[in-house]
Amino acid sequence: MIRGLYTAAAGMITQQRRHDTATQNLANINTPGYKQVTSVQRSFPEVLVSMVGGQTDNPNRELGKLNTGVIAEESMAMYKQGIITQSDSPSDFALVSDIAVKDPTTGNDIVFDEAGKSISADGEVTYKPEAFFKVMDSQGQFRYTKDGSFKVSKDGHLLTSTGYQVLDSNNKPIIIKDSAAGFQVDDQGNIVSPSNGKPVPDKLNIAVIQQPFQMVREGNGVFRIDDTEAAGVRTLAEGEQVKLRQGYVESSNVNSSEAIIDMNTAVRAYEANQKIVQFYDRSLDKAVNEVGRV
């Protein structure tokens, strides 16, 4: 009986986290560059139930497996491209990324699902590389973002919406010296001043992450990477299928209908587990206060 009580309680905690994830997605439906988060659940380690006693000449004494609950293991970001929306602001940028990966056995392009992964016949998982803007926080730490709604400060620094420095290909903060006259950026990220036609300084730092699921979400559309080697961080190569569009921003890729359905499903599942807990509570009350007196 106690096992069932703990199983139902674990289900309630899991559904609460699932509900929180759906709420977070809905709250960021208008956040530029936001990537939808999906809660991943798994069961607790399964218990092998075996037959005790009975016929000793029976070689098969296994009855089966028993799950002892569920846990919300992690939240995974869905890196599917959001809708590119025109803003007409020269300091807004959007990355249109569709980097192809070749299958080493067939030589064909690997087809990825909406989560950005592909599983081969032998179980090998391949993730789709993603392009990010490389920025620097106030502590001098490198961060990565899809939110290209930048702004130019009074002293000419190109900043993110949260005030992080936007970096060039040499990992130096970008300074637009004649920002009053505006500036232009081509589809490869080269910044060109309209006054003299020269790069300022050369190009935006667009980083390619080979293993995007190694990234850690920090909030405000910003990610950090604890192990750059494991994540496969590199600079965008010439000719790769990544284009920069000036005057546009990438919208959130949250599917509002799906998020609302997930939220309502989590509420219903939470209520079902809650009723199970109440049932066990009444059963234990009878066992202690009524059966115990007999």
XYZ file of C-alpha atoms in Angstrom:
294
model
C 0.000 0.000 0.000
C 2.796 2.427 0.913
C 4.458 1.717 -2.438
C 1.324 2.869 -4.247
C 1.202 6.011 -2.112
C 4.752 6.961 -3.095
C 4.063 6.125 -6.740
C 1.051 8.459 -6.820
C 3.002 11.204 -5.045
C 5.817 10.887 -7.586
C 3.228 11.222 -10.345
C 1.904 14.435 -8.789
C 5.399 15.973 -8.646
C 6.078 14.967 -12.253
C 2.818 16.459 -13.528
C 3.467 19.647 -11.599
C 6.832 20.030 -13.365
C 5.175 19.242 -16.686
C 2.597 21.945 -15.990
C 5.356 24.421 -15.070
C 7.152 23.664 -18.349
C 4.002 24.306 -20.404
C 3.368 27.539 -18.464
C 6.939 28.674 -19.144
C 6.432 28.069 -22.868
C 3.197 30.071 -22.916
C 4.804 32.921 -20.968
C 7.542 33.183 -23.628
C 5.332 32.889 -26.685
C 6.280 36.461 -27.706
C 9.947 36.289 -26.661
C 12.238 36.613 -29.716
C 14.436 33.562 -30.285
C 12.860 31.546 -27.465
C 13.016 27.782 -27.921
C 10.168 25.619 -26.683
C 10.990 23.325 -23.771
C 9.696 19.779 -23.479
C 9.597 17.889 -20.188
C 11.014 14.360 -20.433
C 9.660 11.746 -18.029
C 10.973 8.295 -17.249
C 10.017 5.568 -14.828
C 11.981 4.708 -11.736
C 14.202 1.623 -12.073
C 11.994 -1.373 -12.719
C 11.729 -4.110 -10.088
C 11.877 -7.710 -11.263
C 9.077 -9.680 -9.610
C 9.913 -13.367 -9.147
C 7.838 -16.253 -7.889
C 8.591 -17.353 -4.352
C 7.868 -20.981 -3.448
C 5.509 -22.963 -5.680
C 6.743 -25.757 -7.894
C 10.482 -26.186 -7.615
C 10.727 -27.906 -10.997
C 9.443 -24.793 -12.804
C 12.500 -23.234 -14.513
C 10.703 -19.953 -15.238
C 10.149 -18.260 -11.883
C 9.909 -14.695 -13.209
C 6.494 -13.022 -13.046
C 7.478 -9.773 -14.769
C 8.574 -6.243 -14.039
C 7.019 -3.578 -11.839
C 7.495 0.176 -12.229
C 7.722 2.040 -8.946
C 6.912 5.558 -10.106
C 7.826 8.274 -12.579
C 10.169 11.239 -12.513
C 10.534 14.375 -14.652
C 14.121 13.679 -15.633
C 14.973 16.804 -17.628
C 13.673 19.607 -19.807
C 14.873 19.591 -23.388
C 14.823 22.592 -25.727
C 13.328 22.152 -29.186
C 15.620 24.007 -31.605
C 13.159 24.076 -34.488
C 13.414 27.320 -36.469
C 10.906 29.969 -35.390
C 9.064 32.249 -37.807
C 11.247 35.072 -39.172
C 9.402 38.366 -38.647
C 10.294 41.677 -40.267
C 10.981 44.525 -37.827
C 12.703 47.090 -40.122
C 15.133 47.949 -37.319
C 18.777 47.906 -38.556
C 19.937 46.517 -35.204
C 17.652 43.458 -35.400
C 19.057 40.222 -36.812
C 17.761 36.727 -37.433
C 19.676 33.549 -38.207
C 18.177 31.260 -40.820
C 19.966 27.985 -40.130
C 19.650 24.692 -41.977
C 23.063 23.061 -41.631
C 23.203 19.725 -43.436
C 24.935 16.650 -42.032
C 26.026 13.809 -44.278
C 25.420 10.176 -43.399
C 28.913 8.570 -43.396
C 27.604 5.284 -44.775
C 25.311 6.508 -47.568
C 26.622 10.022 -48.204
C 23.082 11.397 -48.160
C 21.829 14.242 -45.977
C 20.538 13.037 -42.622
C 16.850 13.755 -41.990
C 16.208 15.176 -38.510
C 12.970 15.236 -36.543
C 11.438 18.367 -34.957
C 13.628 17.893 -31.886
C 16.720 18.140 -34.113
C 17.922 14.572 -33.760
C 18.145 11.473 -35.919
C 18.464 7.860 -34.767
C 20.064 5.380 -37.145
C 19.100 1.720 -37.506
C 21.878 0.691 -35.100
C 20.718 3.196 -32.460
C 23.333 5.892 -33.051
C 21.980 9.377 -32.313
C 23.010 12.368 -34.441
C 22.042 15.933 -33.545
C 21.510 18.751 -35.989
C 24.064 21.581 -35.562
C 22.596 24.946 -34.661
C 23.882 28.494 -35.216
C 23.888 31.073 -32.397
C 25.075 34.608 -31.836
C 28.092 34.634 -29.544
C 27.857 37.295 -26.825
C 29.652 38.199 -23.589
C 28.092 38.937 -20.204
C 29.189 41.510 -17.628
C 31.621 38.978 -16.103
C 33.435 38.428 -19.396
C 31.896 34.958 -19.885
C 30.856 33.762 -23.335
C 27.189 33.075 -23.865
C 25.038 32.100 -26.861
C 21.638 33.327 -27.986
C 19.130 33.175 -30.826
C 17.563 36.483 -29.787
C 18.843 38.960 -32.362
C 16.841 41.967 -31.157
C 20.013 43.983 -30.576
C 20.426 47.661 -29.800
C 23.222 50.211 -30.167
C 24.243 52.002 -26.973
C 25.147 55.699 -26.788
C 28.834 54.849 -27.035
C 28.264 52.665 -30.111
C 28.385 49.202 -28.510
C 26.129 46.587 -30.077
C 24.215 44.979 -27.199
C 21.621 42.264 -26.730
C 18.212 43.051 -25.227
C 19.646 42.078 -21.805
C 22.751 44.268 -22.171
C 25.286 41.596 -23.159
C 28.079 42.592 -25.550
C 27.698 41.243 -29.092
C 31.065 39.886 -30.252
C 32.915 39.912 -33.535
C 34.835 36.984 -35.028
C 37.838 37.869 -32.806
C 35.685 37.678 -29.645
C 35.877 41.454 -29.214
C 32.843 43.688 -28.512
C 31.441 45.237 -31.661
C 31.504 49.049 -31.706
C 29.630 50.944 -34.389
C 31.505 54.258 -34.535
C 29.049 56.028 -36.811
C 25.848 54.462 -35.510
C 23.927 57.679 -36.155
C 24.376 57.084 -39.885
C 23.213 53.499 -39.568
C 25.057 50.383 -40.599
C 24.537 47.440 -42.870
C 25.249 43.738 -42.497
C 25.352 41.224 -45.328
C 23.987 37.672 -45.136
C 27.382 36.360 -43.948
C 27.507 38.714 -40.955
C 30.001 41.230 -42.374
C 29.293 44.670 -40.916
C 29.690 47.535 -43.380
C 29.598 51.226 -42.503
C 27.565 53.260 -45.005
C 29.999 56.188 -44.707
C 33.123 54.450 -46.004
C 31.940 50.989 -47.099
C 34.471 49.237 -44.864
C 33.778 46.426 -42.373
C 33.305 47.527 -38.742
C 35.283 45.603 -37.567
C 34.798 42.523 -39.797
C 31.768 40.343 -38.972
C 29.423 39.143 -36.265
C 30.561 36.079 -34.397
C 28.170 33.320 -35.435
C 28.968 30.116 -33.562
C 27.919 26.641 -34.659
C 27.100 24.172 -31.891
C 27.490 20.564 -33.041
C 25.778 19.160 -29.923
C 23.158 21.774 -28.960
C 21.737 19.598 -26.167
C 24.979 20.188 -24.264
C 23.874 23.801 -23.788
C 22.503 24.980 -20.437
C 19.607 27.451 -20.455
C 20.236 30.462 -18.223
C 17.098 32.466 -18.967
C 16.368 35.536 -21.092
C 17.070 33.478 -24.209
C 20.713 32.969 -23.236
C 22.602 29.669 -23.079
C 25.967 28.742 -21.622
C 28.286 25.861 -22.467
C 30.292 24.205 -19.696
C 32.304 21.904 -21.987
C 32.989 23.514 -25.369
C 34.754 20.408 -26.670
C 31.840 18.092 -25.870
C 29.399 20.597 -27.384
C 31.519 20.898 -30.527
C 31.649 24.710 -30.592
C 33.175 26.159 -33.758
C 33.005 29.253 -35.913
C 30.663 29.308 -38.875
C 32.492 28.161 -41.989
C 32.195 29.764 -45.401
C 29.418 28.316 -47.535
C 27.472 26.719 -44.684
C 23.692 26.872 -44.843
C 23.307 29.767 -42.414
C 22.104 33.185 -43.534
C 21.893 36.384 -41.516
C 18.941 38.661 -42.186
C 19.096 42.266 -41.038
C 15.880 43.988 -40.030
C 14.276 40.710 -38.970
C 13.926 38.770 -35.719
C 13.265 35.106 -35.097
C 10.006 34.625 -33.220
C 9.457 32.069 -30.489
C 8.886 28.551 -31.829
C 6.298 27.750 -29.134
C 3.171 26.039 -30.411
C 0.489 27.679 -28.260
C -2.146 24.996 -28.940
C 0.259 22.221 -28.005
C 1.348 24.052 -24.851
C -2.270 24.558 -23.707
C -3.057 20.876 -24.328
C 0.032 19.811 -22.350
C -0.938 22.109 -19.495
C -4.509 20.798 -19.312
C -3.323 17.186 -19.594
C -0.897 17.730 -16.733
C -3.698 19.192 -14.580
C -5.976 16.193 -15.222
C -3.172 13.710 -14.505
C -2.267 15.611 -11.335
C -5.876 15.403 -10.128
C -6.004 11.658 -10.852
C -2.854 11.038 -8.790
C -4.238 13.287 -6.069
C -7.337 11.121 -5.789
C -5.147 8.026 -5.478
C -3.278 9.655 -2.578
C -6.606 10.503 -0.917
C -7.770 6.901 -1.382
C -4.632 5.539 0.286
C -5.028 8.085 3.076
C -8.561 6.841 3.812
C -7.421 3.217 3.620
C -4.590 3.814 6.066
C -6.965 5.680 8.360
C -9.291 2.667 8.464
C -6.374 0.280 9.013
C -5.059 2.272 11.976
C -8.220 3.550 13.640
C -10.785 0.842 12.905
C -9.109 -2.465 12.048
C -6.449 -1.825 14.689
C -9.068 -1.604 17.441
C -10.465 -4.998 16.541
